[in-house]
Structures are given as structure tokens and as C-alpha cells.
Amino acid sequence: MPHGDTQPSAETLIECRSVWKLYGPGADRIASRHGQDINDQILADAGVFPAVRDVTLDVCKGEIFVIMGLSGSGKSTLLRCMTGLTELSLGELKIKGVDLKTASRDTLIDIRRHTMGMVFQDFALLPHLTVLDNIAFPLKVQGKSREERYAKAREMVELVGLSERENYWPHELSGGQQQRVGIARSLTTNPEIWFLDEPFSALDPLIRMEMQNEFLRLQNLLQKSIVFVTHDFDEAIRLADRIAIMEGGRVVQIGTPEELITHPADAYVAEFVEKVPRSKVVRVRTIMSPADASLTAKPVHAGDLVGDVAERVLSGEGAVPVADAEGRITGSLKAAQVVAVLLNKEIPA
Amino acid sequence: MSDVLLTGSPARHIGKAKYLLVAMSVLFAFLVHLVAGPESWARIYPEAWVWTIAQSLTVGVKYVVNDLSVAGVTLAELTRGLAGIIELPMLALQGALSEGFRFYQADGSVIKIASLPWPAVMFAVVAFAWRAAGIRVALLSFLSLAYFVMFDLWQPSMLTLSSVLVAVFVSFVLGIMLGILGYRSARANAVLMPVYDVMQTIPTFSYLVPVLLLFGFNPVAAMIATVIYAMPPMARVTTLALQRVPANIGDFATMSGSSRRQKMWMVMLPAARQNLLIGLNQIIMLTFAMVIIASVIGAGGLGGKVYQGLKALRIGNAVEAGIAITLMAIMLDQISRAIALRRPDHLVDQPKPLFQRYPLVNITLVVTLLLVVLAQFIPALHLYPKSATISTGSFWNDAVLWVSDTYYTQIKAVREATITYFMRPVKSFLLILPWPGFIAVVTAVSYAIGGRRLALMSLSLLGFILITGYWQGAMVSLYLVAISVVLTLILALPVGIWAGLSTRADRVVTPIIDTLQTLPSFVYLIPVVMLVGVGEFAGLIAIIAYSLPPGIRYTKQGIQNVVKSSIDAADMAGCTQRQKLVNVQLPHALPDIMLGINQTIMFAFGMLVITALVGTRGLEHDTLVAISKVQPGEGIVAGLGIAFLSIISDRLIGQASRNLQRQAGRRPQ
Ligand SMILES: Nc1ncnc2c1ncn2[C@@H]1O[C@H](COP(=O)(O)OP(=O)(O)OP(=O)(O)O)[C@@H](O)[C@H]1O
Ligand SMILES: [Mg+2]
């Protein structure tokens, strides 16, 4: 599991400050005239549509940052702003300290060649190239030699388990296999930041699950900084270190899965988290009671998921001690608390 | 059928005003007709009012081409020099395929290098067809090439083939360049599109004249005319194909850090290649059709054979060359289509060194070498011996004689009846119709269909025809097209409906119209002239034959595209077959049928131009005369007349069809 006790390190790779993206006739004019004073009235009068409005967030090194929201909430647009595919209307966006708005074309090309990799919802494989050539393509663009390209591409093919099919053409692959190629291709240049826009949405539920596991396996291996877009809350919960929930272009809440479930910022977020099985999200530390010296059973970890320790607690004598990362006893977990979580009851703040 | 649903809506009132306008224009036309005498200016546009732009243009073009010189070099000298360069690849190809090379030494001696032996060319083509399109097409290619050889048509066929290849190459490259420009810049696209429209609708013969003036009476001029004709569709296809590349593929290119040029050439164009190849298939067919027509300005080849045969009334020769054209058209179409539709396969298309990947190439090279050596000893390998050729010329001549002897009275009766009761009345009606009335009615109808913009367009385009003095010619052209279209539709609609309703009929009809549509228009003239001689009746038949396939195709597709659910609903409501057709299928198919009518008209205009060769008299005749008199101005202005007529009808029917579709969309189902 990617999440647990480890806190994302403090170094920020992507900084969004009051980012707006406006669409519609005269969007640029409105943006330059009103700046950050822009409001609903002005937008409505001008017939300009805010796909992303006033988003401020940081993505830190080594974390999986998931952007979650319903269709049309502006997830892709925000992601495209981060990659520089779309120019923002207002605000400031820095990648590793480079301001995308003022960066020259060459700087952008350079950042994309070495720092970013991206996976697309519809795979976006090049139909005229074999699997191997698709994966080697980003290196070809950089003018790398044939041997170097293929050596690296073979490594990536192996990583995603498609070695037998390296000479296939994209149309000869299943959707899941195509997305494996997409993933391998986005990693050939060994980018620091990895963008994925609904990478598994076009796949069947079973394959999707398999690909999520694959994704987690790769991340364990590679330790990238990841921005992952999805409209599937379960997927977000499964994968995320932190989730940003978007609604109508706004980010309404940013937090760990657990924070979202225990403290939803508004009714919109609450509605999402309602159906999520709490035992798969809530950690022992959140619900434990103060330490009880009389307990002698083997302690559980404060960072464990309640669902993972439920059986032990319930089959024992009604309560177990809780230990922190260093092994000190910091609390106790009672069977009643576990049952409450398993029954999806509200967690008292 | 839709009255109930449309009455009472606010749009209906605007609609009424439009109908009133049309009614008033008709009334106006009628009044002018009553008032104007037989020789009135309203019927015959006075000489004195003619804007002599055509004549001035002729003088101007001739001056620029022949007399205007920069540093002692006239434009004609320059362009003819250029023609010499353009001619090189063509000469090389022709030389290799059939003509051989001659190099004149300084001392007057000649070094001759023979062309490739014909069996070698045959082997290469068949091998290529096999590899690209499979055994069936390879067999077809073999039979076609064997036909060329045996009927003593090898040289003209190879000439035609090399013109086609060079012209296709040039059109393809230029088309892609302009297509990229149109894709990158919306502003450039807005300028290019209408230019393409005119380039594609203006009759071929009109730009043959300036091209002739610039490049002389030779195959290069023909090739350039061909490129003018075939390049616009390629440019359009390229722009469209690039626009259709999924947006994410372009984004991927950007995200991998491609430069603008890398993105275009390494990602966008290759990703669009399937559509580009389909475009290539189209331009091969267009080029082929045009190369045949260009025989009129000395392209020679198969088209030249047909043209000379028709002119000298040696029908047999024309038929033999016509069959060769047909075979070559089908061959080119099948091969290029197979290439376009082919998808790579990991079992076949392994990344291997070139010589391993295409074993056929090696075999072909070896065979060619072998044959070249053998040909030193066996001359028959170089030139297929004349004694072994066959000719069915006399058979065809006899056949024609027999047909016209046996069916003389019947053919004559049909012809006379059509002319007397149908063609002549329509023609004289259009000719005595006062032009102010005609223009008023067309403008009012345009307004009713497409509002002010369309009305303005019709008015100015018709106005141009009028004041340049080509009104009478335009009416003659219009009459022939109108009659042909009506007769075509009378034939095409029932056949199309039948093929749309019955799968069995579809299976018979579709291959026939597919084949007919690959044939260059020129070929249609041959049987027509054989059976009914020359004249407007022959033109009529040729136009009908040529524009029948698109009419049938669209009607058929329209019927087939009716959504299943509406048919089921009709079945559930207990409709009879006939009620179902009239109440459900036909109304739903109407927009498609309108498109079919539009295509029929466009094809009719396309063929009209060529019927000038069999003696029709409208604007098309003027463009042809302009060639023989070398009057570029007259040729262009008369040609613009035809282009304008077809543009007007295209826009009107296109808009009407869109209106219908919108209405159908609004109608609750
Ligand atoms: N190029 C554009 N021009 C105009 N409007 C746009 C453009 N791109 C996006 N939008 C609008 O911005 C809004 C957000 O779009 P976006 O693609 O970011 O949504 P999304 O959250 O990714 O949705 P989905 O889950 O369907 O992909 C949508 O309402 C969309 O219509
Ligand atoms: Mg999206």
C-alpha cells in the first residue's frame, strides 16, 4: 500500500496558485481586464465558461495526487494546465520552479522531454508503429541512437509484461494491453512527474482492477511523483496519497482518503464518501481510545487499516493495544469501535 | 406528412413570407414575359451591354505570356523551359516502360538504349499487385496487361500509366503541403476552400488553354492541367485527415517534447495515413480520368487513341482503347484501394532488412535482369511482334453497322420523339425566357432556402454570366443538364429504392455502379457515339449514363440508413409494405436522396463539359472552341459560367437538404 505512516516529503514539484481557465469568446480579454477580481456575474455577462476556477494546490515529491470529480468538473483541463498543453487564463503555475506562463518554447520542450510523462484515457498509441517503436518514440524525438532507443524500450516492455508482443501493431492488442504500452511509453524517458488522465476508464472492471495493481506495483518500484485523474471514487481511494475533489471547476477539498471520509468539507464530498466501506480507509489511529495498560495482547499498528486488523480484534478478548511506528503503546482499540467502522457508522470527530 | 407538426410554429410565418417572395418573383417573370417582345433586350441581352472581359483577358494573357519579357526572357520561354524540367521524370519513366531512350551526340550520331522488355514490366506490375492486393487483383492486372500487349496498345498504355504516376506524385506532394497549410492556419483554409471549389467545378477545357499557352501542346501541359484538377481534393483530404486525428495523439506528440515539425511529420501525418491513402486512391482515379481527357491537348496515350478513333469514326479502335482504359482504371483502383485499406500484421511486417522483407522485389530484379539479357537475342521481348497482335476493330465496326442497320428505325424513333417532345420545347422555353425574370426567380428561391447570403451569391454569379455575354450558352447548357437530371432521376430513384429494400437487388446493383464509377467520363462517349451518333441527343444519353450511379447509390443508402426502430414501429402499427415505404422510409431517406440529387447534378455538369466533344452547343462548346482558337479569356469566362451554374445548384440543394434534416431532427419521433 502506498499510504501509511510515510508522510509526503515537503519538496513541492507542482505549485498551482489561483489558477483559472476560461473558455468562450473573449475569454482572454475578460481575464486580462478583471484579473483575480473575476466573479460569477462578470463571467455570466460575458458568456465565458470557467472550466477551472481559482485552484490552489501543491503536488509534492513522491506522492500520488489524485484529482477526482464528475464528468465535466474540469479535471482534464486542470491536468492539461499542469502539463502546459493548455495555457492558463489566470494565476500562476510552476513545475519544479519553472513558471509555465513565461517559459520559452524550448524550455517547455525540454521539461516535457525529461521531466514529464503522460498516459491518456484512449491510449493515444501511434497506429503506424509497433509496440516497441511506440515505446521508443519519446527517445526518437530526442534524437537518441537506434540501439539506445531499443535497449531502453525493451526494458520498458519487459516492465509491463509485453515482451512477447513487442512486434505487434496497436490494433492487434486488447485495450488493457494497449494501455500497458501507453504506460510503458510514458515511462521510457524516466520522467520525474507522471501524469495519468483517467488511464483505466476505458477498460472493463476486472481489467481495471488488474491495471490498478500493476500501477501500484510500478509505483513501488519507481517512486514517481504522480498526478492521477479519475472520476471513480473507489479508484481514487485505492490509489491516492491525497485526493483533490473538483466540482464545477473548483477544488472543494484536498486531503488524504481518510480525512475526506472522516471530515467531508461539504455535502457534495459527503455524498461521495457515503458509499465507501470505511474499514478500507480509516486507520486505527483515527478511532483508537487512550492507552489501557491492562491490555496484554500483541499490539496493532496505529497506521493499519481498520479492515486489516478487524479479525484479530474481534476474535480476541474485546480490545488490543495500539503501537506507533517506534513500537510505543499509544492507545487501545476496542471491538465496539471496529464494529462501528465495519458497519459504516459515522466516525465522531 | 408533416403539416400537422409544422403549422402554427413561429418559423412558419417567416416561411410564409419567403413563399410570398418566390410567388412574387414568378409573377414578375411572367409579366416581363408578357410585356417583352420577341427581340426585346429582356430576352436577348444586347451586344452593346456586354462587358468584354473575356476578350480583354485573352489579349492580356497572350501579352503576358508572349510579349512581356523580363531581361529578354518571356514568360512563355520561362514556362516552356520549366516544362522541359518537369518533362524529365516523365520521359525517364516512359523511356523505361516503353519508349526507350535516345541520346543525340554532338557529331549527330544517336545512342539508343532500349526500354525494359515488356514481360519484365508485366512481371513487376503483377508482382506488386500481388503483394499489395492479393492474388485476385494480380490476376486481373496480368489479364489487363496481356490485353494491352495483344491489342497493340502497349505503348499508349505505358504512356498513360507514366503520365498518371508522375501527375499523381506531384498532386500528392503538393496536396499534402497545401493540406498542412490549411490545417495549421484557419485563415489560409478560409481562402483555399473556395479556390478549390472553383478549381474543381470549372470545366477542364477552360484551363487547358492558358496551360497550353504556357507549356505548349504536349504531354507536360496535359500533366499540369491534370495536377490542377487532382490536387485540390488531395489538399482537402489532407486537411480533413489531419483534423480527424484523435486530439490525444497530437497531445501525446507535444507531451513527448516534439518540435512542431516532428509533431507534423512523425506523428500527425503518419497517424492520418489511412485517410491520406484513401485520398490517394481518389486522386489516382481523378488523375486517370483527366489524363484521358487531356488527350485533347496532346497527351496522347490511350485517351488519344479513343479521341482519334471517335473523330475519324473508326469506332473499332476507339472501343479497343476504351476497354484498355476501363481495365487500367479498375486495376489502378483495386491496387491503390487495397494499399489504403491494408493494416499491418505482426506476422508479416516484421522489422527486417529491406531485402529480406520484400522477397518479391529481389525476384523482380532478377527476372528483369534476365529478361534484359535475353532480349538482346530475342527481339520479341522488346517489342511485341506486330504479327502477333489481334484487332477486333473490324468486328466492332461491323457490329456498329449491324446495330444501326437493324435498329435504325427504333433508335431514330426514340431519338426524334425525345428531341421533338421533350428536348426542343424545354430548350426554347429556357431560351425565350426573359433573363430578368429568370434571375429574379432564382434569387428569390435562394433567399427562401438560404437567406441573404445565398441570394446575393446567386444574383452575382448569374449576373456575371449575363453581363459577360454568355447567357444564351448558359441556358443551352442548363437545358441539357436539367433534362438529363430529370431523366436520370426517373431511372435512378426506383432502382435505388429497389436496391435499398432488397438485399438481393443490392448485391446485383452495387458492383455494377462501383465499376461504372471507376470509369473515366470519357469512356462513356464511346458506346453512345456508336449507337446514336453525335449531337445533343448523344450528349443527353452520355450524361444520363454517367450520372446514374451516384443517384442510385445515395437513394439506396438513404433507404438503408433509415433507423431500424422506425421501421419496427411502422411494422407494429400494421403498415403494409407500401405504406411503410411512403410514410416512413422515403421521408427519412429524403435528406440522403437530396444529396444524391445534388451529386447527380454535379456529375451531370462534369459530363456536360465533355459532351462538347460529341457536338453539344452550350458553354461547354465555347470552352472547346476556345482551345482550338487559343482564346484563354473566352475559355475561362465560359468555363466560369459552367462552374457558377453548378456552384449555385450545389449550394441551393445542399442548403435545402440541411434545412430538411434540421426539420426532421425537430420532428418528434
Ligand atoms: N477546448 C474547450 N473549449 C470550450 N470548453 C471546454 C474546452 N475544453 C473543456 N471545456 C469545458 O470545460 C469543462 C471541463 O472539461 P474537462 O474536460 O476538464 O472535464 P473533465 O472533468 O475532464 O470531464 P471528463 O470526466 O468527462 O473527462 C467542460 O464543461 C467542457 O465542456
Ligand atoms: Mg477528462
PDB file of C-alpha atoms in Angstrom, chain A residues 139-247:
ATOM      1  CA  LEU A 139      13.554   8.794 -27.254  1.00  0.00           C
ATOM      2  CA  LYS A 140      13.423   9.058 -31.030  1.00  0.00           C
ATOM      3  CA  VAL A 141      12.116  12.591 -30.677  1.00  0.00           C
ATOM      4  CA  GLN A 142      15.188  13.346 -28.592  1.00  0.00           C
ATOM      5  CA  GLY A 143      17.408  12.049 -31.369  1.00  0.00           C
ATOM      6  CA  LYS A 144      18.751   9.077 -29.413  1.00  0.00           C
ATOM      7  CA  SER A 145      20.508   6.328 -31.344  1.00  0.00           C
ATOM      8  CA  ARG A 146      18.635   3.266 -32.511  1.00  0.00           C
ATOM      9  CA  GLU A 147      20.424   0.885 -30.150  1.00  0.00           C
ATOM     10  CA  GLU A 148      19.868   3.087 -27.142  1.00  0.00           C
ATOM     11  CA  ARG A 149      16.186   3.530 -28.001  1.00  0.00           C
ATOM     12  CA  TYR A 150      15.509  -0.140 -28.427  1.00  0.00           C
ATOM     13  CA  ALA A 151      17.515  -1.180 -25.387  1.00  0.00           C
ATOM     14  CA  LYS A 152      15.506   1.173 -23.180  1.00  0.00           C
ATOM     15  CA  ALA A 153      12.219   0.278 -24.890  1.00  0.00           C
ATOM     16  CA  ARG A 154      12.844  -3.457 -24.384  1.00  0.00           C
ATOM     17  CA  GLU A 155      13.414  -2.765 -20.709  1.00  0.00           C
ATOM     18  CA  MET A 156      10.064  -0.974 -20.515  1.00  0.00           C
ATOM     19  CA  VAL A 157       8.253  -3.684 -22.494  1.00  0.00           C
ATOM     20  CA  GLU A 158       9.546  -6.174 -20.005  1.00  0.00           C
ATOM     21  CA  LEU A 159       8.458  -3.999 -17.102  1.00  0.00           C
ATOM     22  CA  VAL A 160       4.829  -4.070 -18.260  1.00  0.00           C
ATOM     23  CA  GLY A 161       4.980  -7.716 -19.286  1.00  0.00           C
ATOM     24  CA  LEU A 162       4.503  -7.422 -23.033  1.00  0.00           C
ATOM     25  CA  SER A 163       7.807  -8.844 -24.232  1.00  0.00           C
ATOM     26  CA  GLU A 164       6.153 -11.434 -26.449  1.00  0.00           C
ATOM     27  CA  ARG A 165       4.185  -8.792 -28.255  1.00  0.00           C
ATOM     28  CA  GLU A 166       6.827  -6.175 -28.926  1.00  0.00           C
ATOM     29  CA  ASN A 167       6.390  -6.549 -32.684  1.00  0.00           C
ATOM     30  CA  TYR A 168       2.598  -6.341 -32.632  1.00  0.00           C
ATOM     31  CA  TRP A 169       0.738  -3.362 -34.005  1.00  0.00           C
ATOM     32  CA  PRO A 170      -1.564  -1.439 -31.646  1.00  0.00           C
ATOM     33  CA  HIS A 171      -4.703  -2.633 -33.414  1.00  0.00           C
ATOM     34  CA  GLU A 172      -3.653  -6.202 -32.667  1.00  0.00           C
ATOM     35  CA  LEU A 173      -3.766  -5.632 -28.886  1.00  0.00           C
ATOM     36  CA  SER A 174      -6.586  -5.644 -26.330  1.00  0.00           C
ATOM     37  CA  GLY A 175      -7.491  -2.452 -24.501  1.00  0.00           C
ATOM     38  CA  GLY A 176      -5.607  -3.475 -21.369  1.00  0.00           C
ATOM     39  CA  GLN A 177      -2.525  -4.373 -23.375  1.00  0.00           C
ATOM     40  CA  GLN A 178      -2.729  -1.090 -25.262  1.00  0.00           C
ATOM     41  CA  GLN A 179      -2.786   0.821 -22.013  1.00  0.00           C
ATOM     42  CA  ARG A 180       0.229  -1.147 -20.786  1.00  0.00           C
ATOM     43  CA  VAL A 181       2.010   0.116 -23.869  1.00  0.00           C
ATOM     44  CA  GLY A 182       0.807   3.633 -23.067  1.00  0.00           C
ATOM     45  CA  ILE A 183       2.170   3.290 -19.549  1.00  0.00           C
ATOM     46  CA  ALA A 184       5.484   1.885 -20.708  1.00  0.00           C
ATOM     47  CA  ARG A 185       5.803   4.644 -23.280  1.00  0.00           C
ATOM     48  CA  SER A 186       5.176   7.354 -20.705  1.00  0.00           C
ATOM     49  CA  LEU A 187       7.988   5.957 -18.582  1.00  0.00           C
ATOM     50  CA  THR A 188      10.699   5.476 -21.225  1.00  0.00           C
ATOM     51  CA  THR A 189      12.283   8.814 -20.551  1.00  0.00           C
ATOM     52  CA  ASN A 190      12.308   8.099 -16.805  1.00  0.00           C
ATOM     53  CA  PRO A 191      10.271  11.230 -16.002  1.00  0.00           C
ATOM     54  CA  GLU A 192      10.092  12.676 -12.537  1.00  0.00           C
ATOM     55  CA  ILE A 193       6.427  13.597 -12.759  1.00  0.00           C
ATOM     56  CA  TRP A 194       3.915  11.162 -14.131  1.00  0.00           C
ATOM     57  CA  PHE A 195       0.530  12.383 -15.377  1.00  0.00           C
ATOM     58  CA  LEU A 196      -2.323   9.956 -15.934  1.00  0.00           C
ATOM     59  CA  ASP A 197      -5.696  11.162 -17.251  1.00  0.00           C
ATOM     60  CA  GLU A 198      -8.312   8.524 -16.483  1.00  0.00           C
ATOM     61  CA  PRO A 199      -5.931   5.809 -17.651  1.00  0.00           C
ATOM     62  CA  PHE A 200      -8.203   2.901 -16.776  1.00  0.00           C
ATOM     63  CA  SER A 201     -11.651   4.342 -17.512  1.00  0.00           C
ATOM     64  CA  ALA A 202     -11.884   2.721 -20.922  1.00  0.00           C
ATOM     65  CA  LEU A 203     -11.280  -0.756 -19.508  1.00  0.00           C
ATOM     66  CA  ASP A 204     -13.573  -3.463 -18.103  1.00  0.00           C
ATOM     67  CA  PRO A 205     -13.894  -3.527 -14.286  1.00  0.00           C
ATOM     68  CA  LEU A 206     -11.810  -6.694 -13.897  1.00  0.00           C
ATOM     69  CA  ILE A 207      -9.017  -5.465 -16.138  1.00  0.00           C
ATOM     70  CA  ARG A 208      -9.229  -2.116 -14.395  1.00  0.00           C
ATOM     71  CA  MET A 209      -8.543  -3.746 -11.040  1.00  0.00           C
ATOM     72  CA  GLU A 210      -5.628  -5.641 -12.520  1.00  0.00           C
ATOM     73  CA  MET A 211      -4.185  -2.465 -14.003  1.00  0.00           C
ATOM     74  CA  GLN A 212      -4.549  -0.624 -10.711  1.00  0.00           C
ATOM     75  CA  ASN A 213      -2.487  -3.312  -9.030  1.00  0.00           C
ATOM     76  CA  GLU A 214       0.028  -3.082 -11.848  1.00  0.00           C
ATOM     77  CA  PHE A 215       0.134   0.660 -11.356  1.00  0.00           C
ATOM     78  CA  LEU A 216       0.785   0.315  -7.617  1.00  0.00           C
ATOM     79  CA  ARG A 217       3.474  -2.276  -8.285  1.00  0.00           C
ATOM     80  CA  LEU A 218       5.227   0.072 -10.701  1.00  0.00           C
ATOM     81  CA  GLN A 219       4.968   2.977  -8.302  1.00  0.00           C
ATOM     82  CA  ASN A 220       6.520   0.882  -5.504  1.00  0.00           C
ATOM     83  CA  LEU A 221       9.356   0.147  -7.871  1.00  0.00           C
ATOM     84  CA  LEU A 222       9.832   3.590  -9.390  1.00  0.00           C
ATOM     85  CA  GLN A 223       8.686   6.091  -6.747  1.00  0.00           C
ATOM     86  CA  LYS A 224       7.424   8.758  -9.145  1.00  0.00           C
ATOM     87  CA  SER A 225       5.502  11.884  -8.282  1.00  0.00           C
ATOM     88  CA  ILE A 226       2.085  11.280  -9.753  1.00  0.00           C
ATOM     89  CA  VAL A 227      -0.949  13.298 -10.772  1.00  0.00           C
ATOM     90  CA  PHE A 228      -3.756  10.858 -11.461  1.00  0.00           C
ATOM     91  CA  VAL A 229      -7.170  11.902 -12.786  1.00  0.00           C
ATOM     92  CA  THR A 230     -10.226   9.729 -12.254  1.00  0.00           C
ATOM     93  CA  HIS A 231     -13.970  10.016 -11.912  1.00  0.00           C
ATOM     94  CA  ASP A 232     -14.122   6.793  -9.912  1.00  0.00           C
ATOM     95  CA  PHE A 233     -14.007   7.440  -6.175  1.00  0.00           C
ATOM     96  CA  ASP A 234     -13.147   3.837  -5.333  1.00  0.00           C
ATOM     97  CA  GLU A 235     -10.155   4.063  -7.635  1.00  0.00           C
ATOM     98  CA  ALA A 236      -9.130   7.327  -6.004  1.00  0.00           C
ATOM     99  CA  ILE A 237      -9.352   5.806  -2.521  1.00  0.00           C
ATOM    100  CA  ARG A 238      -7.380   2.769  -3.600  1.00  0.00           C
ATOM    101  CA  LEU A 239      -4.523   4.654  -5.166  1.00  0.00           C
ATOM    102  CA  ALA A 240      -4.248   8.073  -3.605  1.00  0.00           C
ATOM    103  CA  ASP A 241      -1.975   9.556  -1.031  1.00  0.00           C
ATOM    104  CA  ARG A 242      -4.016  12.724  -1.344  1.00  0.00           C
ATOM    105  CA  ILE A 243      -7.186  13.478  -3.250  1.00  0.00           C
ATOM    106  CA  ALA A 244      -8.432  16.781  -4.628  1.00  0.00           C
ATOM    107  CA  ILE A 245     -12.168  16.744  -5.206  1.00  0.00           C
ATOM    108  CA  MET A 246     -13.382  19.004  -8.007  1.00  0.00           C
ATOM    109  CA  GLU A 247     -16.835  20.350  -8.648  1.00  0.00           C
TER     110      GLU A 247
END
